[in-house]
Amino acid sequence: MTAASLAPIRIALVGAPNCGKSTLFNGLTGGRAKVANYPGATVETRHGRFTTPGGCSVDLIDLPGFYGMAPRSLDERLALETVLGKLDTAPELILALVDAANLRTHLQSILQLRAIGAPMIVVLNMFDLATRDGLEIDIEKLERELGLPVVTANATRKAGREALLAKLDDALAHKEIAAPPQGPFPAPEEIRAHQSEARRIAGAAIAYEPPFNRATRAIDRIVLHPVAGPFILAALLFFMFQMVYTWSAGPVDMLDAGAASLGDFAAAHLPAGWLHNLIVDGVIAGVGSVVVFLPQILILFTFILLLEASGYMARAAFLMDELMYRFGLNGRAFIPLLSSFACAIPGIMASRVIENDRDRLTTILIAPLMTCSARLPVYALIIGAFIPEESVGPFNLQGLVLFALYIAGVISAVSIAFIFKRTIAKARSQPLILELPTYKLPNAKDFFISLWMRASAFLKRAGTVILATSVILWFLAAYPASATTLKESFAGRIGGLIEPLLAPIGFNLEIAIALVPGMAAREVAVGALGTVYAIHGGPENAQGLSETLQSAWSLPTALAFLAWYVFAPQCFATLATIRRETGSWKWAGFALGYLFTLAYLGAGLTYWISRAAGL
Amino acid sequence: MQLSQMKKGAVGRVTGISAADPLIEAKLREIGFAENDAVELAHTGPLAKTPLCVRLNRTLIALRADEAQAIEVELD
């Protein structure tokens, strides 16, 4: 056996959006995926390894969904270029997924792939759902007409993947894997020919086709209603943000108490000295204050993932399109922007679904204004310390303030989009052509895998960026050893340099110091405040950070700090993503500049107005 | 008539697809619009009755009134 035959076989998963690609990917690979970046290209694909029952090692590539060879969004272009081997060696085999219920439409892209000579197996996915609805397809006839191997699958169940694996082993054993596909793309005029051929084949193979899904029809009558629809969307979003606050209260308190007792334990068992201080004041205070917000991040992502998987998200794009269009955006921008509520980075990357470059640029530039989960630790800390826990009618005042901060972000984002569209991003808006998928119950395995990916990314940041900045900040705040007050420490000297700039907007020296490492990531500021006040708080050391802040800050300062965080672009990763996705530092620099200007003005106005109001 | 002129709830048949931009036509065909297919204008957006939501075979497609002008239909 040669070394070459031991190398895993590269297989790409392609198909239209919503045909169950990710479910099949997770099912085959067990969800163990690595996200790969091709050098020099802004493509990011999920790779996973598995071994077929026949013993073949496979490198499976999950590609963005596309309907055919007339791709216009960046996402679709990247998927096609991968298939054609323009980015890396071409995949040796393609698993072309088709939603069995939509054979007629999805067959078109199969014919286009066949025309360029791509070696493939056609997978009729979600076959169980389609047959339960009454669909009857003659597989043998389809196979004959297409001249390609066809297999049915039900990606969610192990048994539903067995036939596919057998077919795969069969194809690999018989070396049906051909040379990499040769272009050229079919010209747009050829699409018409492929379309009528697809319909002829589908017509021959489909024995019976049931009418459109009745449940989806019934739900849409309410959810897409011109009056009830927007109301339901607003209520869902409001509920989501209320729950982020109320459901997380218990777990957050538990984690908080855990971090505190870990700190006490370490304090009691470590000999006094610099190591004691580093562990207790630096690492546990810094990292602990961020990790406690994991429950809120999990709740927010839970909502977003469920809305996405159930098929509601595309409906939201439909409901929002005209409104967003008037503000210079596109309904498709709703999904990237909503994802940005969790984190701007996947949001900015999701903007690849937007076909028009200028629409996409506007979306990328305003994505950081959506309140991402990294702001939650900051908001939660300040709200918890300064906003009384009262009921306003049926609502919780703290939840209402949180909601108001989210709304402030949204209102500034649409205003900025409105201005950009008429100045720097002038162009005709792109069309909207969007499939609204049939409603589905989200798949538990897919859900937990996605949730785990988000949670582990957050914890990884807490364990790396935040750990490192906490340690550095602790050092800067604790040394030189001769320093007896915060002002004399290294951190105090750096903070002292920027404090005069921040004093007019109500920020004190401690805030100035916390903002220095807080440039790396927003939530670092919470850990940084924890570190700053733990070191120089004197007797306040024993109190929680929020009680310390209550005595150290005035209400106008706290409100100004909240307003600052609505805008401040304090996230290196986001700026790096903007650079990568726009291909230049120019736009990353622009985002940095305009967001800091807004942050300064926003915090300043809040401070001055709330002082004038006598708060 | 054009798809964009249909009334909500109306059912018709596609008689032709042609747009000034050939890529729009390609897009419409790839997502499933084809001559002789039945279409129903199932929903319209909450503002100014756009975008349109069309039931096409076994799928629902949302598109703006501008794009819907590219689709000729004949009412049943």
XYZ file of C-alpha atoms in Angstrom:
691
model
C 0.000 0.000 0.000
C 1.429 3.346 -0.972
C 1.408 6.445 1.162
C -0.953 8.130 -1.271
C -3.646 5.520 -0.775
C -3.522 6.137 2.971
C -4.277 9.836 2.603
C -7.934 10.533 3.386
C -10.252 10.944 0.435
C -11.548 14.489 0.118
C -15.310 14.558 -0.208
C -17.363 17.765 -0.446
C -20.945 18.141 0.745
C -22.897 20.437 -1.551
C -26.553 21.352 -1.840
C -29.128 24.099 -1.571
C -29.600 25.917 1.735
C -31.876 24.073 4.192
C -31.449 20.630 2.638
C -29.902 19.163 5.790
C -26.198 19.442 4.943
C -25.036 20.321 8.430
C -27.117 17.543 9.964
C -25.544 15.003 7.633
C -22.113 16.461 8.314
C -22.620 16.200 12.070
C -24.069 12.706 11.713
C -21.177 11.371 9.653
C -18.357 13.037 11.527
C -19.861 12.966 15.000
C -19.729 16.766 14.975
C -15.972 16.865 15.429
C -15.124 19.590 12.972
C -12.171 21.794 12.364
C -12.697 25.168 10.768
C -10.121 25.623 8.065
C -8.943 28.815 6.431
C -7.389 28.736 3.023
C -4.425 31.062 2.879
C -5.043 34.162 0.830
C -8.754 33.595 0.460
C -11.545 34.612 2.778
C -13.088 31.185 2.776
C -13.814 29.273 5.902
C -15.124 25.743 5.660
C -15.833 23.036 8.196
C -13.762 19.898 7.825
C -14.393 16.612 9.591
C -12.881 13.140 9.471
C -14.647 9.809 9.500
C -14.001 6.257 8.366
C -16.498 4.398 6.194
C -17.632 0.869 7.175
C -15.401 -0.317 4.311
C -12.381 1.231 5.994
C -11.846 4.306 3.836
C -10.659 7.396 5.626
C -12.604 10.467 4.511
C -11.961 14.192 4.885
C -15.474 15.655 4.640
C -15.876 19.333 3.670
C -19.094 21.193 4.506
C -19.694 23.990 1.986
C -22.113 26.947 2.010
C -25.425 26.203 0.278
C -26.120 27.235 -3.317
C -28.929 26.744 -5.801
C -26.925 26.630 -8.985
C -24.107 27.888 -11.112
C -25.219 31.498 -11.304
C -23.764 32.349 -7.916
C -23.560 35.932 -6.913
C -22.962 36.109 -3.217
C -19.455 35.589 -1.910
C -20.629 32.530 -0.003
C -21.955 30.827 -3.122
C -18.897 31.732 -5.188
C -16.625 30.205 -2.555
C -18.601 26.966 -2.502
C -18.373 26.674 -6.281
C -14.689 27.530 -6.409
C -14.008 24.827 -3.842
C -15.906 22.278 -5.929
C -13.928 23.279 -8.987
C -10.625 23.059 -7.144
C -9.764 26.719 -7.618
C -8.917 27.208 -3.956
C -7.284 23.917 -3.079
C -7.090 20.504 -4.700
C -10.563 19.691 -5.946
C -12.569 17.238 -3.853
C -12.326 13.710 -5.243
C -16.018 13.099 -4.819
C -19.090 15.216 -4.264
C -22.038 14.240 -2.134
C -24.755 16.307 -3.789
C -27.614 16.704 -1.339
C -31.124 17.229 -2.570
C -34.148 17.846 -0.401
C -36.278 14.910 -1.543
C -39.368 17.081 -1.154
C -38.005 19.596 -3.649
C -36.483 17.257 -6.212
C -37.908 19.180 -9.150
C -36.058 22.386 -8.244
C -32.901 20.989 -6.730
C -32.248 18.659 -9.641
C -31.220 21.676 -11.719
C -27.988 22.162 -9.817
C -27.263 18.425 -10.074
C -27.485 18.690 -13.843
C -25.197 21.714 -13.813
C -22.648 19.849 -11.709
C -22.976 16.838 -13.993
C -22.344 19.095 -17.008
C -18.982 20.215 -15.644
C -18.022 16.612 -15.026
C -18.014 16.649 -11.247
C -17.768 13.097 -9.835
C -20.705 12.687 -7.496
C -23.284 10.702 -5.619
C -26.768 12.192 -5.459
C -28.273 11.998 -1.972
C -32.038 12.384 -1.620
C -32.058 13.715 1.892
C -34.964 13.994 4.340
C -36.506 11.115 2.455
C -38.467 9.927 5.495
C -40.207 13.291 5.856
C -41.001 13.425 2.162
C -42.442 9.904 2.035
C -44.427 10.487 5.211
C -46.030 13.414 3.392
C -46.936 10.966 0.620
C -44.206 11.656 -1.942
C -43.358 8.694 -4.165
C -40.107 8.677 -6.129
C -38.858 5.893 -8.397
C -35.187 5.816 -7.415
C -34.086 3.356 -10.083
C -35.668 5.418 -12.800
C -34.034 8.559 -11.415
C -30.666 6.825 -11.352
C -31.101 5.687 -14.956
C -32.201 9.088 -16.197
C -29.394 10.910 -14.418
C -26.690 8.366 -15.107
C -25.446 8.992 -11.569
C -25.607 6.908 -8.394
C -28.608 7.976 -6.294
C -29.207 7.070 -2.659
C -31.882 8.049 -0.182
C -30.944 9.272 3.257
C -32.348 10.500 6.476
C -29.441 12.415 7.912
C -30.734 12.614 11.469
C -30.637 8.860 12.181
C -27.776 6.423 12.053
C -29.912 3.895 10.162
C -30.799 6.633 7.698
C -27.150 7.045 6.789
C -26.322 3.362 6.283
C -27.390 3.157 2.645
C -25.403 6.289 1.914
C -22.266 4.844 3.505
C -22.695 1.600 1.582
C -23.038 3.537 -1.669
C -20.000 5.580 -0.763
C -17.896 2.474 -0.143
C -19.201 1.051 -3.389
C -18.160 4.170 -5.304
C -14.749 4.272 -3.648
C -14.105 0.555 -4.286
C -15.089 0.787 -7.936
C -12.992 3.867 -8.427
C -15.907 5.789 -9.744
C -14.064 8.811 -8.521
C -12.951 10.509 -11.680
C -10.573 13.325 -12.480
C -11.308 16.730 -10.965
C -14.150 18.499 -12.722
C -13.371 20.626 -15.727
C -15.112 23.927 -16.317
C -16.424 25.946 -17.905
C -19.540 26.985 -16.014
C -22.691 26.595 -18.014
C -23.597 29.961 -19.504
C -26.703 31.591 -18.024
C -28.566 30.667 -21.239
C -27.876 27.004 -20.574
C -29.758 27.244 -17.310
C -33.012 27.170 -19.232
C -31.989 23.898 -20.879
C -30.973 22.377 -17.555
C -34.237 23.518 -16.061
C -36.433 21.789 -18.615
C -34.282 18.649 -18.448
C -34.542 18.656 -14.632
C -38.316 18.902 -14.905
C -38.485 16.117 -17.442
C -36.429 13.795 -15.212
C -38.319 14.761 -12.075
C -41.590 14.256 -13.914
C -40.497 10.769 -14.929
C -39.207 9.763 -11.492
C -41.874 11.244 -9.242
C -44.814 8.884 -9.054
C -46.869 11.025 -6.711
C -46.288 14.504 -5.309
C -48.356 15.670 -2.343
C -49.492 19.282 -2.051
C -47.567 21.911 -0.107
C -46.925 21.243 3.602
C -50.134 22.040 5.475
C -48.593 22.804 8.852
C -46.250 25.377 7.312
C -49.191 26.907 5.489
C -51.220 27.210 8.692
C -48.345 28.674 10.731
C -47.440 31.174 8.024
C -50.984 32.442 7.880
C -50.338 33.869 11.353
C -46.575 34.415 11.375
C -46.468 36.243 8.006
C -49.685 38.172 8.598
C -49.081 41.868 7.782
C -50.190 42.962 11.270
C -49.690 39.930 13.511
C -46.341 39.011 11.879
C -44.304 42.070 12.903
C -45.974 41.992 16.316
C -44.931 38.353 16.872
C -41.380 39.139 15.729
C -41.100 42.077 18.140
C -42.585 39.999 20.966
C -40.142 37.146 20.284
C -37.153 39.461 20.383
C -38.413 41.166 23.534
C -39.023 37.814 25.211
C -35.559 36.656 24.166
C -33.846 39.607 25.841
C -35.994 39.356 28.976
C -35.114 35.675 29.296
C -31.402 36.342 28.832
C -31.693 38.327 32.021
C -34.196 36.442 34.141
C -33.290 32.820 33.370
C -29.604 33.410 33.859
C -29.914 35.024 37.308
C -29.650 31.747 39.246
C -26.752 30.152 37.354
C -24.851 33.475 37.269
C -25.148 33.817 41.052
C -23.965 30.243 41.480
C -20.922 30.791 39.258
C -20.250 34.070 41.027
C -20.340 32.362 44.416
C -18.151 29.598 43.022
C -15.550 32.078 41.802
C -15.644 33.866 45.159
C -15.157 30.673 47.160
C -12.387 29.580 44.792
C -10.743 32.930 45.491
C -11.160 32.414 49.253
C -9.807 28.887 49.004
C -6.767 30.067 47.064
C -6.281 32.976 49.451
C -6.341 30.625 52.445
C -3.996 28.031 50.994
C -1.397 30.008 49.107
C 1.476 31.520 51.059
C 1.346 35.292 51.069
C 3.451 36.899 48.395
C 3.318 37.831 44.753
C 2.054 34.417 43.602
C -0.851 34.620 46.046
C -1.745 38.060 44.731
C -1.366 37.027 41.111
C -3.662 34.014 41.496
C -6.303 35.625 43.708
C -6.400 39.212 42.411
C -5.230 38.633 38.867
C -6.375 35.263 37.562
C -9.429 34.378 39.671
C -10.810 37.921 39.888
C -10.195 38.610 36.195
C -11.211 35.360 34.508
C -13.914 34.576 37.063
C -15.734 37.848 36.455
C -16.083 36.968 32.777
C -16.859 33.263 33.006
C -19.877 33.976 35.214
C -21.671 35.369 32.147
C -21.608 32.053 30.309
C -25.288 31.332 31.165
C -26.464 34.533 29.455
C -24.435 33.787 26.362
C -25.836 30.248 26.228
C -29.417 31.539 26.517
C -28.935 34.093 23.747
C -27.372 31.556 21.396
C -30.085 29.045 22.241
C -32.729 31.439 20.936
C -30.769 32.358 17.817
C -29.955 28.744 16.932
C -33.544 27.602 17.468
C -34.981 30.445 15.370
C -32.515 29.575 12.633
C -33.072 25.797 12.700
C -36.866 26.001 12.874
C -37.057 28.043 9.677
C -38.310 31.222 11.350
C -35.218 33.316 10.626
C -35.946 33.516 6.880
C -39.478 34.685 7.764
C -37.990 37.414 9.903
C -35.897 38.499 6.906
C -39.094 38.595 4.825
C -40.946 40.694 7.416
C -38.045 43.093 7.877
C -36.966 43.484 4.252
C -38.935 46.553 3.199
C -38.194 48.392 6.443
C -34.498 47.587 6.167
C -34.532 48.480 2.481
C -35.754 51.969 3.349
C -32.845 52.361 5.714
C -30.434 51.325 3.002
C -30.144 47.674 3.973
C -31.522 44.412 2.723
C -33.757 41.814 4.334
C -30.920 39.342 4.028
C -28.889 41.580 6.342
C -31.326 40.681 9.120
C -29.682 37.302 9.686
C -26.081 38.599 9.895
C -27.251 41.451 12.087
C -29.230 39.192 14.406
C -26.225 36.853 14.684
C -24.202 39.904 15.629
C -26.270 40.098 18.804
C -24.410 36.980 19.827
C -21.069 37.945 18.321
C -20.136 40.361 15.538
C -17.565 37.950 14.090
C -19.946 35.231 12.818
C -22.331 38.082 11.936
C -19.765 39.793 9.726
C -18.887 36.472 8.114
C -22.579 35.700 7.578
C -22.837 38.923 5.564
C -21.351 36.908 2.708
C -24.904 35.899 1.823
C -25.484 39.500 0.693
C -24.877 39.709 -3.019
C -24.358 43.421 -3.516
C -20.886 44.569 -2.380
C -22.078 47.938 -1.112
C -24.983 46.446 0.847
C -22.525 43.999 2.287
C -20.069 46.740 3.280
C -22.819 48.710 5.043
C -23.886 45.571 6.918
C -20.305 44.814 7.974
C -19.719 48.358 9.198
C -22.852 48.456 11.355
C -22.615 44.872 12.661
C -20.472 45.988 15.651
C -23.371 48.227 16.754
C -25.515 45.189 17.444
C -25.164 44.418 21.121
C -22.925 41.358 21.144
C -22.725 38.920 24.039
C -19.330 40.310 25.087
C -21.136 43.475 26.162
C -23.467 41.471 28.379
C -20.913 41.064 31.178
C -20.415 44.852 31.160
C -24.125 45.659 30.986
C -25.022 43.024 33.551
C -22.433 44.306 36.011
C -23.448 47.972 35.745
C -27.195 47.304 35.604
C -26.937 44.941 38.552
C -25.056 47.565 40.560
C -26.968 50.721 39.672
C -30.464 49.880 38.446
C -32.855 48.836 41.233
C -34.552 45.488 40.837
C -38.078 46.805 40.589
C -41.125 45.771 38.653
C -42.520 48.110 36.048
C -45.912 46.659 35.282
C -45.285 43.035 34.295
C -41.636 43.739 33.461
C -38.412 43.816 35.342
C -36.743 47.264 35.347
C -33.290 45.774 34.891
C -34.540 43.808 31.882
C -36.109 46.978 30.479
C -32.832 48.895 30.758
C -31.038 46.028 29.044
C -33.672 46.071 26.294
C -33.228 49.851 25.944
C -29.476 49.375 25.443
C -30.132 46.841 22.695
C -32.623 49.214 21.079
C -30.095 52.064 21.283
C -27.666 49.905 19.327
C -30.274 49.045 16.704
C -31.451 52.638 16.269
C -27.910 53.904 15.834
C -27.160 51.065 13.407
C -30.092 51.882 11.118
C -29.340 55.620 11.278
C -25.715 54.964 10.367
C -26.798 52.623 7.548
C -29.103 55.359 6.269
C -26.189 57.810 6.184
C -23.673 55.339 4.703
C -26.045 54.322 1.944
C -26.244 57.922 0.838
C -22.542 58.717 1.192
C -19.822 56.071 1.190
C -21.797 53.035 0.024
C -23.909 54.505 -2.772
C -25.295 51.851 -5.079
C -28.504 50.362 -6.283
C -29.848 47.863 -3.787
C -29.571 44.223 -4.676
C -32.598 42.057 -5.322
C -34.087 39.822 -2.675
C -34.844 36.265 -3.776
C -35.075 34.031 -0.744
C -36.530 30.604 -0.044
C -38.635 30.310 3.100
C -38.017 26.747 4.280
C -40.711 24.433 5.571
C -40.947 24.612 9.376
C -38.970 21.885 11.119
C -38.383 20.786 14.653
C -34.724 21.614 15.317
C -32.449 18.589 15.537
C -31.164 18.161 19.105
C -27.708 16.940 18.103
C -27.112 19.794 15.642
C -28.339 22.238 18.233
C -26.021 21.015 20.971
C -23.019 20.850 18.640
C -23.556 24.448 17.517
C -24.182 25.630 21.069
C -21.055 23.875 22.263
C -18.999 25.496 19.485
C -20.184 28.937 20.657
C -19.689 28.190 24.342
C -16.227 26.746 23.855
C -15.180 29.754 21.755
C -16.258 32.000 24.642
C -14.471 29.911 27.259
C -11.394 29.722 25.073
C -11.297 33.497 24.970
C -11.695 33.619 28.745
C -8.818 31.171 29.053
C -6.497 32.986 26.631
C -7.104 36.670 25.853
C -8.795 37.427 29.149
C -6.399 35.348 31.229
C -3.415 37.026 29.585
C -4.802 40.541 29.894
C -5.822 39.887 33.503
C -2.287 38.818 34.363
C -0.703 41.715 32.496
C -3.108 44.188 34.036
C -2.538 42.752 37.496
C 1.196 43.220 36.976
C 0.765 46.759 35.647
C -1.537 47.640 38.539
C 0.549 45.986 41.278
C 3.994 47.195 40.239
C 6.375 48.890 40.710
C 6.445 47.522 44.233
C 7.088 51.015 45.572
C 3.608 52.123 44.416
C 1.235 52.582 47.331
C -1.681 54.002 45.380
C -3.125 53.049 42.043
C -2.000 56.309 40.499
C 1.660 55.425 41.084
C 1.474 51.996 39.447
C 2.339 51.373 35.791
C -1.338 51.008 34.946
C -2.106 54.213 36.794
C 0.503 56.065 34.772
C -0.885 54.789 31.464
C -4.445 55.429 32.576
C -3.372 58.852 33.815
C -2.284 59.733 30.292
C -5.749 59.083 28.828
C -7.768 60.136 31.856
C -7.803 63.862 30.943
C -9.416 62.857 27.644
C -12.079 60.803 29.414
C -12.718 63.049 32.424
C -15.150 65.339 30.521
C -17.433 62.347 29.875
C -17.425 61.360 33.539
C -14.870 58.535 33.491
C -12.513 58.234 36.465
C -8.960 56.933 36.625
C -10.051 53.345 37.336
C -12.203 53.322 34.193
C -9.342 54.775 32.153
C -7.087 51.990 33.432
C -9.662 49.278 32.730
C -10.154 50.577 29.182
C -6.462 50.032 28.378
C -6.606 46.205 28.366
C -10.298 46.493 27.478
C -9.205 47.359 23.946
C -8.537 43.672 23.334
C -12.110 42.569 24.064
C -15.109 44.279 25.634
C -15.701 41.839 28.472
C -12.080 42.278 29.570
C -13.104 45.607 31.095
C -15.162 43.774 33.723
C -12.241 41.589 34.697
C -10.002 44.654 34.564
C -12.289 46.606 36.903
C -12.285 43.585 39.180
C -8.500 43.540 39.183
C -8.130 47.313 39.593
C -10.545 47.526 42.509
C -9.336 44.320 44.146
C -5.846 45.681 44.380
C -6.522 49.179 45.511
C -9.902 48.859 47.104
C -8.472 48.387 50.587
C -11.213 47.130 52.907
C -13.602 46.961 49.951
C -11.603 43.990 48.793
C -13.962 41.651 50.515
C -17.065 43.073 48.845
C -18.262 42.045 45.435
C -17.261 44.224 42.524
C -20.771 45.549 42.073
C -20.941 46.872 45.661
C -17.512 48.437 45.195
C -18.715 50.229 42.086
C -21.847 51.481 43.832
C -19.721 53.421 46.268
C -17.021 54.446 43.775
C -19.128 55.669 40.853
C -21.895 58.232 40.535
C -25.021 57.232 38.629
C -24.187 59.569 35.692
C -20.771 57.897 35.396
C -22.379 54.448 35.362
C -24.879 55.508 32.703
C -22.117 57.114 30.613
C -20.139 53.873 30.885
C -23.149 51.929 29.569
C -23.561 54.416 26.689
C -19.859 54.086 25.853
C -20.283 50.345 25.466
C -23.225 50.707 23.081
C -20.705 51.967 20.522
C -17.109 51.318 21.538
C -15.300 49.063 19.009
C -13.203 47.366 21.663
C -12.596 44.025 20.054
C -9.452 43.214 18.117
C -11.025 40.089 16.673
C -13.899 42.078 15.149
C -11.568 44.638 13.593
C -9.386 41.843 12.203
C -12.515 40.178 10.761
C -13.616 43.452 9.132
C -10.185 43.753 7.585
C -10.285 40.188 6.316
C -13.815 40.409 4.940
C -13.393 43.806 3.252
C -9.855 43.040 2.148
C -8.360 46.240 3.552
C -7.337 47.914 6.796
C -8.988 51.036 5.433
C -12.486 49.899 6.393
C -11.343 48.400 9.691
C -9.727 51.753 10.514
C -12.861 53.556 9.421
C -15.019 51.385 11.695
C -12.638 51.993 14.594
C -12.714 55.758 14.064
C -16.427 56.241 13.618
C -17.360 53.915 16.486
C -14.997 55.618 18.954
C -16.376 59.000 17.933
C -19.912 57.758 18.578
C -18.849 56.181 21.882
C -17.313 59.428 23.106
C -20.300 61.518 22.052
C -22.789 58.966 23.388
C -21.110 58.700 26.773
C -20.598 62.461 26.971
C -24.214 63.296 26.171
C -25.450 60.693 28.652
C -23.188 62.055 31.386
C -24.017 65.713 30.829
C -27.755 65.157 30.429
C -28.069 62.889 33.463
C -26.056 65.382 35.566
C -28.248 68.223 34.391
C -31.271 66.096 35.299
C -29.879 65.838 38.810
C -29.306 62.054 38.847
C -49.947 40.170 -16.189
C -46.842 40.424 -14.065
C -46.467 38.448 -10.859
C -46.102 41.779 -9.059
C -49.647 42.703 -10.127
C -51.292 39.622 -8.654
C -53.663 40.002 -5.743
C -53.013 38.215 -2.476
C -54.483 34.729 -2.628
C -54.632 34.688 -6.435
C -53.465 31.559 -8.250
C -51.920 31.554 -11.701
C -49.452 29.938 -14.046
C -46.039 31.231 -15.126
C -46.010 32.032 -18.831
C -42.582 33.624 -19.147
C -39.524 34.819 -17.253
C -37.369 37.596 -18.596
C -35.426 40.274 -16.806
C -33.215 43.060 -18.108
C -30.432 41.562 -15.999
C -29.789 38.000 -17.240
C -28.469 37.037 -13.818
C -31.837 37.831 -12.235
C -33.482 35.484 -14.692
C -30.893 32.814 -13.878
C -31.467 33.327 -10.154
C -35.237 33.078 -10.521
C -34.931 29.896 -12.549
C -32.430 28.309 -10.200
C -34.624 28.895 -7.178
C -37.456 27.188 -9.018
C -39.519 29.496 -11.261
C -40.333 27.841 -14.589
C -42.867 28.192 -17.353
C -46.160 26.340 -16.758
C -45.617 26.110 -13.000
C -48.493 27.082 -10.743
C -47.891 30.092 -8.493
C -49.946 31.488 -5.671
C -49.347 34.873 -4.102
C -49.499 33.628 -0.523
C -48.359 36.638 1.523
C -47.195 40.198 1.140
C -44.828 42.106 3.381
C -46.192 44.367 6.122
C -44.960 47.582 4.487
C -46.154 48.696 1.036
C -47.091 45.072 0.182
C -43.528 44.093 -0.612
C -41.696 41.727 -0.574
C -44.023 39.146 -2.047
C -44.176 35.604 -0.793
C -45.045 33.158 -3.533
C -45.956 29.509 -3.208
C -44.246 27.716 -6.053
C -44.674 23.953 -6.307
C -43.633 22.769 -2.857
C -41.604 25.803 -1.830
C -42.208 29.325 -0.602
C -40.134 32.044 -2.229
C -39.852 35.635 -1.032
C -38.971 38.251 -3.622
C -39.353 41.999 -4.023
C -41.966 43.522 -6.286
C -39.102 44.689 -8.565
C -37.952 41.126 -9.209
C -41.515 39.880 -9.505
C -41.964 42.123 -12.553
C -39.687 39.742 -14.436
C -42.274 36.968 -14.131
C -45.277 36.887 -16.476
C -48.304 35.007 -15.177
C -51.745 34.086 -16.426
C -54.472 33.872 -13.800
C -56.333 30.567 -13.527
